[in-house]
PDB file of C-alpha atoms in Angstrom:
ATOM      1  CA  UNK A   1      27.593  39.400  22.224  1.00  0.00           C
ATOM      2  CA  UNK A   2      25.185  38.821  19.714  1.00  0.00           C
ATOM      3  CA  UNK A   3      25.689  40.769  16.447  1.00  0.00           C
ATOM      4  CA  UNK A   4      22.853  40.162  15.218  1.00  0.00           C
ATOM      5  CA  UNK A   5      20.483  43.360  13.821  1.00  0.00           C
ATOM      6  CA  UNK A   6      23.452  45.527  14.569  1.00  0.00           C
ATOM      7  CA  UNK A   7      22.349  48.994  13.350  1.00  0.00           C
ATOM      8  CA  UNK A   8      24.874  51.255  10.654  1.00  0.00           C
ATOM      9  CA  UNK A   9      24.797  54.544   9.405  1.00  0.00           C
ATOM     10  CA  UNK A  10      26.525  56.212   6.282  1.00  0.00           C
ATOM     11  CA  UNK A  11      27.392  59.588   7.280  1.00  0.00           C
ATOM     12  CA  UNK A  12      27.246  60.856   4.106  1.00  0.00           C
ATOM     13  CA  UNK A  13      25.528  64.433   2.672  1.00  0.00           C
ATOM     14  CA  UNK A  14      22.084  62.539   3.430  1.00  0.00           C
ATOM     15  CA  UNK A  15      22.640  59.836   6.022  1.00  0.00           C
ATOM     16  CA  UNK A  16      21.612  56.075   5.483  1.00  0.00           C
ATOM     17  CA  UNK A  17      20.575  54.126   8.673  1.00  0.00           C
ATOM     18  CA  UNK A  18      19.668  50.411   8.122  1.00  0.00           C
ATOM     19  CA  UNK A  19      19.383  47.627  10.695  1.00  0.00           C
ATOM     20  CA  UNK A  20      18.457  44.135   9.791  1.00  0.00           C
ATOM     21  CA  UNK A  21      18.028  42.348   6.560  1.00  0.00           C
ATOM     22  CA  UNK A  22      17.447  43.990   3.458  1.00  0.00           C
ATOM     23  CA  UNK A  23      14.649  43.028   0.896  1.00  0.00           C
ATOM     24  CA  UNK A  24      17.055  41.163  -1.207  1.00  0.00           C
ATOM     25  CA  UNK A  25      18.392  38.996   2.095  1.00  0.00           C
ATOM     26  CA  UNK A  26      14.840  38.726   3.415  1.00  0.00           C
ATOM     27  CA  UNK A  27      13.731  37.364   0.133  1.00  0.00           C
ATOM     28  CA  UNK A  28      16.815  34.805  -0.317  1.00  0.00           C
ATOM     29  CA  UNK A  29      15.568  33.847   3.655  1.00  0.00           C
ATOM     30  CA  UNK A  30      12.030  33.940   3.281  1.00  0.00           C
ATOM     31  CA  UNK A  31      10.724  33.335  -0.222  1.00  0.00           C
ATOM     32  CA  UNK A  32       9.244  36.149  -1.975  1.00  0.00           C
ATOM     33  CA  UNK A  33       6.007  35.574  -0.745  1.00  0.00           C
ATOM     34  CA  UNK A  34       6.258  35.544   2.772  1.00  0.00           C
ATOM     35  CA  UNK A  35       8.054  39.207   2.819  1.00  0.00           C
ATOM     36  CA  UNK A  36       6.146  42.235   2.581  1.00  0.00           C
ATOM     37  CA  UNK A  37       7.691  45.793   2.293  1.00  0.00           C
ATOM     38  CA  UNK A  38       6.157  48.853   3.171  1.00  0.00           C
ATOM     39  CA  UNK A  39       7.957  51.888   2.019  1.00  0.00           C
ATOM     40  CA  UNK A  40       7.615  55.852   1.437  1.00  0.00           C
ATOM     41  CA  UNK A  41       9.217  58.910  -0.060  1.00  0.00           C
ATOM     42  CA  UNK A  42       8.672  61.776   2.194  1.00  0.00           C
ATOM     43  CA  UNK A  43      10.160  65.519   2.759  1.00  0.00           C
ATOM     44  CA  UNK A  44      11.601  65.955   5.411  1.00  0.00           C
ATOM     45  CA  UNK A  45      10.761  69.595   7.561  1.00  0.00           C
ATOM     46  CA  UNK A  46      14.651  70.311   6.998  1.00  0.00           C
ATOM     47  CA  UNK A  47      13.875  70.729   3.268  1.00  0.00           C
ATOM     48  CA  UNK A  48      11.990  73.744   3.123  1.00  0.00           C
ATOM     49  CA  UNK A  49      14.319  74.195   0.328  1.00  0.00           C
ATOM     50  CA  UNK A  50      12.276  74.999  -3.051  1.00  0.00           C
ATOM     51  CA  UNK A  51      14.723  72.739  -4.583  1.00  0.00           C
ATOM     52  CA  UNK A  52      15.151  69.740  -2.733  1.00  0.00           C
ATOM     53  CA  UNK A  53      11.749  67.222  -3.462  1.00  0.00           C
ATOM     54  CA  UNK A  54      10.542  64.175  -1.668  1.00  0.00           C
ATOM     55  CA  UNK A  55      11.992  61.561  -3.625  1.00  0.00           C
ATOM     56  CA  UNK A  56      15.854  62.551  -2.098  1.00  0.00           C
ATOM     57  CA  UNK A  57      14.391  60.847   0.977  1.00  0.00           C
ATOM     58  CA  UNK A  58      13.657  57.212   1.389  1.00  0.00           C
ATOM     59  CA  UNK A  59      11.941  54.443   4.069  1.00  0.00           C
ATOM     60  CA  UNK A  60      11.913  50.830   3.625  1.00  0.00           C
ATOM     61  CA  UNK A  61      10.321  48.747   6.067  1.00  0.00           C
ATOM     62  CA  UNK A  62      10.494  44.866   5.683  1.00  0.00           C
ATOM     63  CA  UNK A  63       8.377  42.305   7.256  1.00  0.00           C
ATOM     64  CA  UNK A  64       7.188  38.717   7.520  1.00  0.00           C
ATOM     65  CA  UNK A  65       4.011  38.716   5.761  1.00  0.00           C
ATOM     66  CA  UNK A  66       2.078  36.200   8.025  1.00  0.00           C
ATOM     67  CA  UNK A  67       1.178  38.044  11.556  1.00  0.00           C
ATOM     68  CA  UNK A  68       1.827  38.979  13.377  1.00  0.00           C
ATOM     69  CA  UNK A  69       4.493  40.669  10.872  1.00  0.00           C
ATOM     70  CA  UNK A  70       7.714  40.723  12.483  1.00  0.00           C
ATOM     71  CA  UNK A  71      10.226  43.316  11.180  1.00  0.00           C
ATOM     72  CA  UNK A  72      13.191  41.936  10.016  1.00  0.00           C
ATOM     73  CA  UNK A  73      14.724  45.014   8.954  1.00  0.00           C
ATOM     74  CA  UNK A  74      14.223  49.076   8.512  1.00  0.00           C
ATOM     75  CA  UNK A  75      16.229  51.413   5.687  1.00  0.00           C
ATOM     76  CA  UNK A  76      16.369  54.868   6.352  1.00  0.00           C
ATOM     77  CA  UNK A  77      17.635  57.896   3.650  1.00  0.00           C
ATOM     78  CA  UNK A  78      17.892  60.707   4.824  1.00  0.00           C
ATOM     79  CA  UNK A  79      18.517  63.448   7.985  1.00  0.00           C
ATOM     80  CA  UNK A  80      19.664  61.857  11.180  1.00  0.00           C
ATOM     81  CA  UNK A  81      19.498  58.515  10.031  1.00  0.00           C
ATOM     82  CA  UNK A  82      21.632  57.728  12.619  1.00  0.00           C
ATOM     83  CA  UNK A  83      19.599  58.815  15.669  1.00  0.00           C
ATOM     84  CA  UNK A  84      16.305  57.435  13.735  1.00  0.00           C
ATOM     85  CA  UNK A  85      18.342  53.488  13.127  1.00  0.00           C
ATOM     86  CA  UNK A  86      19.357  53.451  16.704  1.00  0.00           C
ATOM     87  CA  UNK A  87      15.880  54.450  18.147  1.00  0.00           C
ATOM     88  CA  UNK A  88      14.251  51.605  15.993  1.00  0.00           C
ATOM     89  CA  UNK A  89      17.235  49.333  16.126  1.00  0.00           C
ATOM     90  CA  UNK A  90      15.972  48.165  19.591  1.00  0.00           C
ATOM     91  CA  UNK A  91      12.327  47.636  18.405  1.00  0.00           C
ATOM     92  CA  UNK A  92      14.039  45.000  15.953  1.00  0.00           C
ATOM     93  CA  UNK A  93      16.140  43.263  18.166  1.00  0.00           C
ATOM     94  CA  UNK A  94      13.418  42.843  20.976  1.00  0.00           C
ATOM     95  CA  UNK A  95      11.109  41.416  17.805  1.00  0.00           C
ATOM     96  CA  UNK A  96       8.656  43.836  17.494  1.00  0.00           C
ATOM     97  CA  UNK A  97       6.369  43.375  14.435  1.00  0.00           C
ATOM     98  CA  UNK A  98       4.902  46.220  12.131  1.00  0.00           C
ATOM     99  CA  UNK A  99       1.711  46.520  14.382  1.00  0.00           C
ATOM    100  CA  UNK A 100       3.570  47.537  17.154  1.00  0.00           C
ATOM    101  CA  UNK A 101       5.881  50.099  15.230  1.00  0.00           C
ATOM    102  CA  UNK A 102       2.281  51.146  14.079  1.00  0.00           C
ATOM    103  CA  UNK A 103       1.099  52.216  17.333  1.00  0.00           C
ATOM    104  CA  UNK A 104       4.171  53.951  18.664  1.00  0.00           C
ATOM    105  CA  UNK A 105       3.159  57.391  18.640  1.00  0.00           C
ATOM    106  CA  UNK A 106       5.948  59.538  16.190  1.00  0.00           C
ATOM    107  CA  UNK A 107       7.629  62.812  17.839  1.00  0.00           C
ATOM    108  CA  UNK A 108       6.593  66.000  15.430  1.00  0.00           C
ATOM    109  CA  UNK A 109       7.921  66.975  13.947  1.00  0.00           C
ATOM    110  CA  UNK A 110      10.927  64.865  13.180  1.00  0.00           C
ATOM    111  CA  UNK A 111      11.983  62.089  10.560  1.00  0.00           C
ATOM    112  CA  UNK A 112      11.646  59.498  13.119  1.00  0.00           C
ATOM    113  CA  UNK A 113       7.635  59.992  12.939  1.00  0.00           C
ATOM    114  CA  UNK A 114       7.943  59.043   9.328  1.00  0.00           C
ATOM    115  CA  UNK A 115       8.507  55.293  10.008  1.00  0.00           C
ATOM    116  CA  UNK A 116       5.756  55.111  12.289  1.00  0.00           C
ATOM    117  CA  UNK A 117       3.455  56.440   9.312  1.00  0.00           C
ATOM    118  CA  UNK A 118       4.400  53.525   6.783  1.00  0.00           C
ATOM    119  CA  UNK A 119       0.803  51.872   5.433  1.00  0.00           C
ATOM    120  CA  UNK A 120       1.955  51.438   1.322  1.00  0.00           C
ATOM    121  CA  UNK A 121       3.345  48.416   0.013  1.00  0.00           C
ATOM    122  CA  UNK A 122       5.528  47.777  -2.437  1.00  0.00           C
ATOM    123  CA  UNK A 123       2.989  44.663  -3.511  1.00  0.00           C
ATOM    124  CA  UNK A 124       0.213  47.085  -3.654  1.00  0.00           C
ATOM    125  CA  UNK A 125       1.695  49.431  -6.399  1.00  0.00           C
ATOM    126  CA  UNK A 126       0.419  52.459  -4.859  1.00  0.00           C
ATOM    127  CA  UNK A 127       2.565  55.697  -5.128  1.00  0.00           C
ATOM    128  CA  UNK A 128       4.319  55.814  -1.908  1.00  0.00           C
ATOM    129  CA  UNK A 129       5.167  59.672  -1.704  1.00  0.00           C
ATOM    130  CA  UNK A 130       4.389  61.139   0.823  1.00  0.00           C
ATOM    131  CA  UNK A 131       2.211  64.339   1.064  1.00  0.00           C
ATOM    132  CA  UNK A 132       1.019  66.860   3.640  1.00  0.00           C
ATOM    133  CA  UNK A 133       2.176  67.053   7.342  1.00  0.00           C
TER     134      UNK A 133
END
C-alpha cells in the first residue's frame, strides 16, 4: 500500500479536505521558486445566508511551476470537503497536472466546480475572491 497523497478531512462546522503537500512542504521540497499556488475565496450556493461572506471559504491549489505543472497537493475549506478531496484525491495520485484539472468540466452547481475554476496566483497578487456564478 502506498500512503502516499492519502486524502483527510476535518469534519468540523466547515469541513477541511487536503490531499498532498502543503505550500510550506512543497516549498521545503521544491524551492520557492519552482512552486506555484493558485488559490480563491469563493461562496459557496449553500450560503445564501446574508451573513456568511466569501472569505469563510477557501481553495489552495499547489503546483510545480515548470510544465507541465504537476499538482502536488489541493486544500479545500469549506462544504463537503470530504466528497470534493476524495474526487480530486485520485487526479493527484494518478499525477495529473493543473492543465488537466483545468479542463475537467465542474458539476453546477457544487463546490467541487470551484477547483476546476482556479486561474489566480498567489505570485501574481491579484485578489483571489471570487465573484458571480
Amino acid at each position: 500500500m502506498d500512503y502516499s497523497n492519502v486524502p483527510t478531512t476535518v469534519f468540523t462546522p466547515l469541513e477541511y479536505g487536503c490531499v498532498g503537500l502543503s505550500e510550506e512542504e512543497a516549498v521545503a521540497l521544491h524551492g520557492q521558486e519552482h512552486v506555484e499556488v493558485y488559490h480563491a475565496y469563493y461562496k459557496p450556493l449553500e450560503f445564501t445566508v446574508p451573513d456568511r461572506d466569501a472569505s469563510q471559504c477557501y481553495i489552495k491549489m499547489v503546483c510545480l511551476r515548470e510544465p507541465p505543472q504537476l499538482v502536488l497537493g489541493l486544500h479545500f475549506l469549506g462544504p463537503n470537503a470530504g466528497e470534493v478531496t476524495q474526487g480530486f484525491a485520485l487526479g493527484i495520485k494518478c499525477g495529473a497536472s493543473y492543465a488537466q484539472v483545468m479542463q475537467t468540466v465542474g458539476i453546477h452547481p457544487t463546490c467541487s466546480e470551484e477547483v476546476v475554476k482556479l486561474h489566480i496566483t498567489k505570485r501574481s497578487g491579484l485578489e483571489p475572491t471570487v465573484t458571480g456564478c
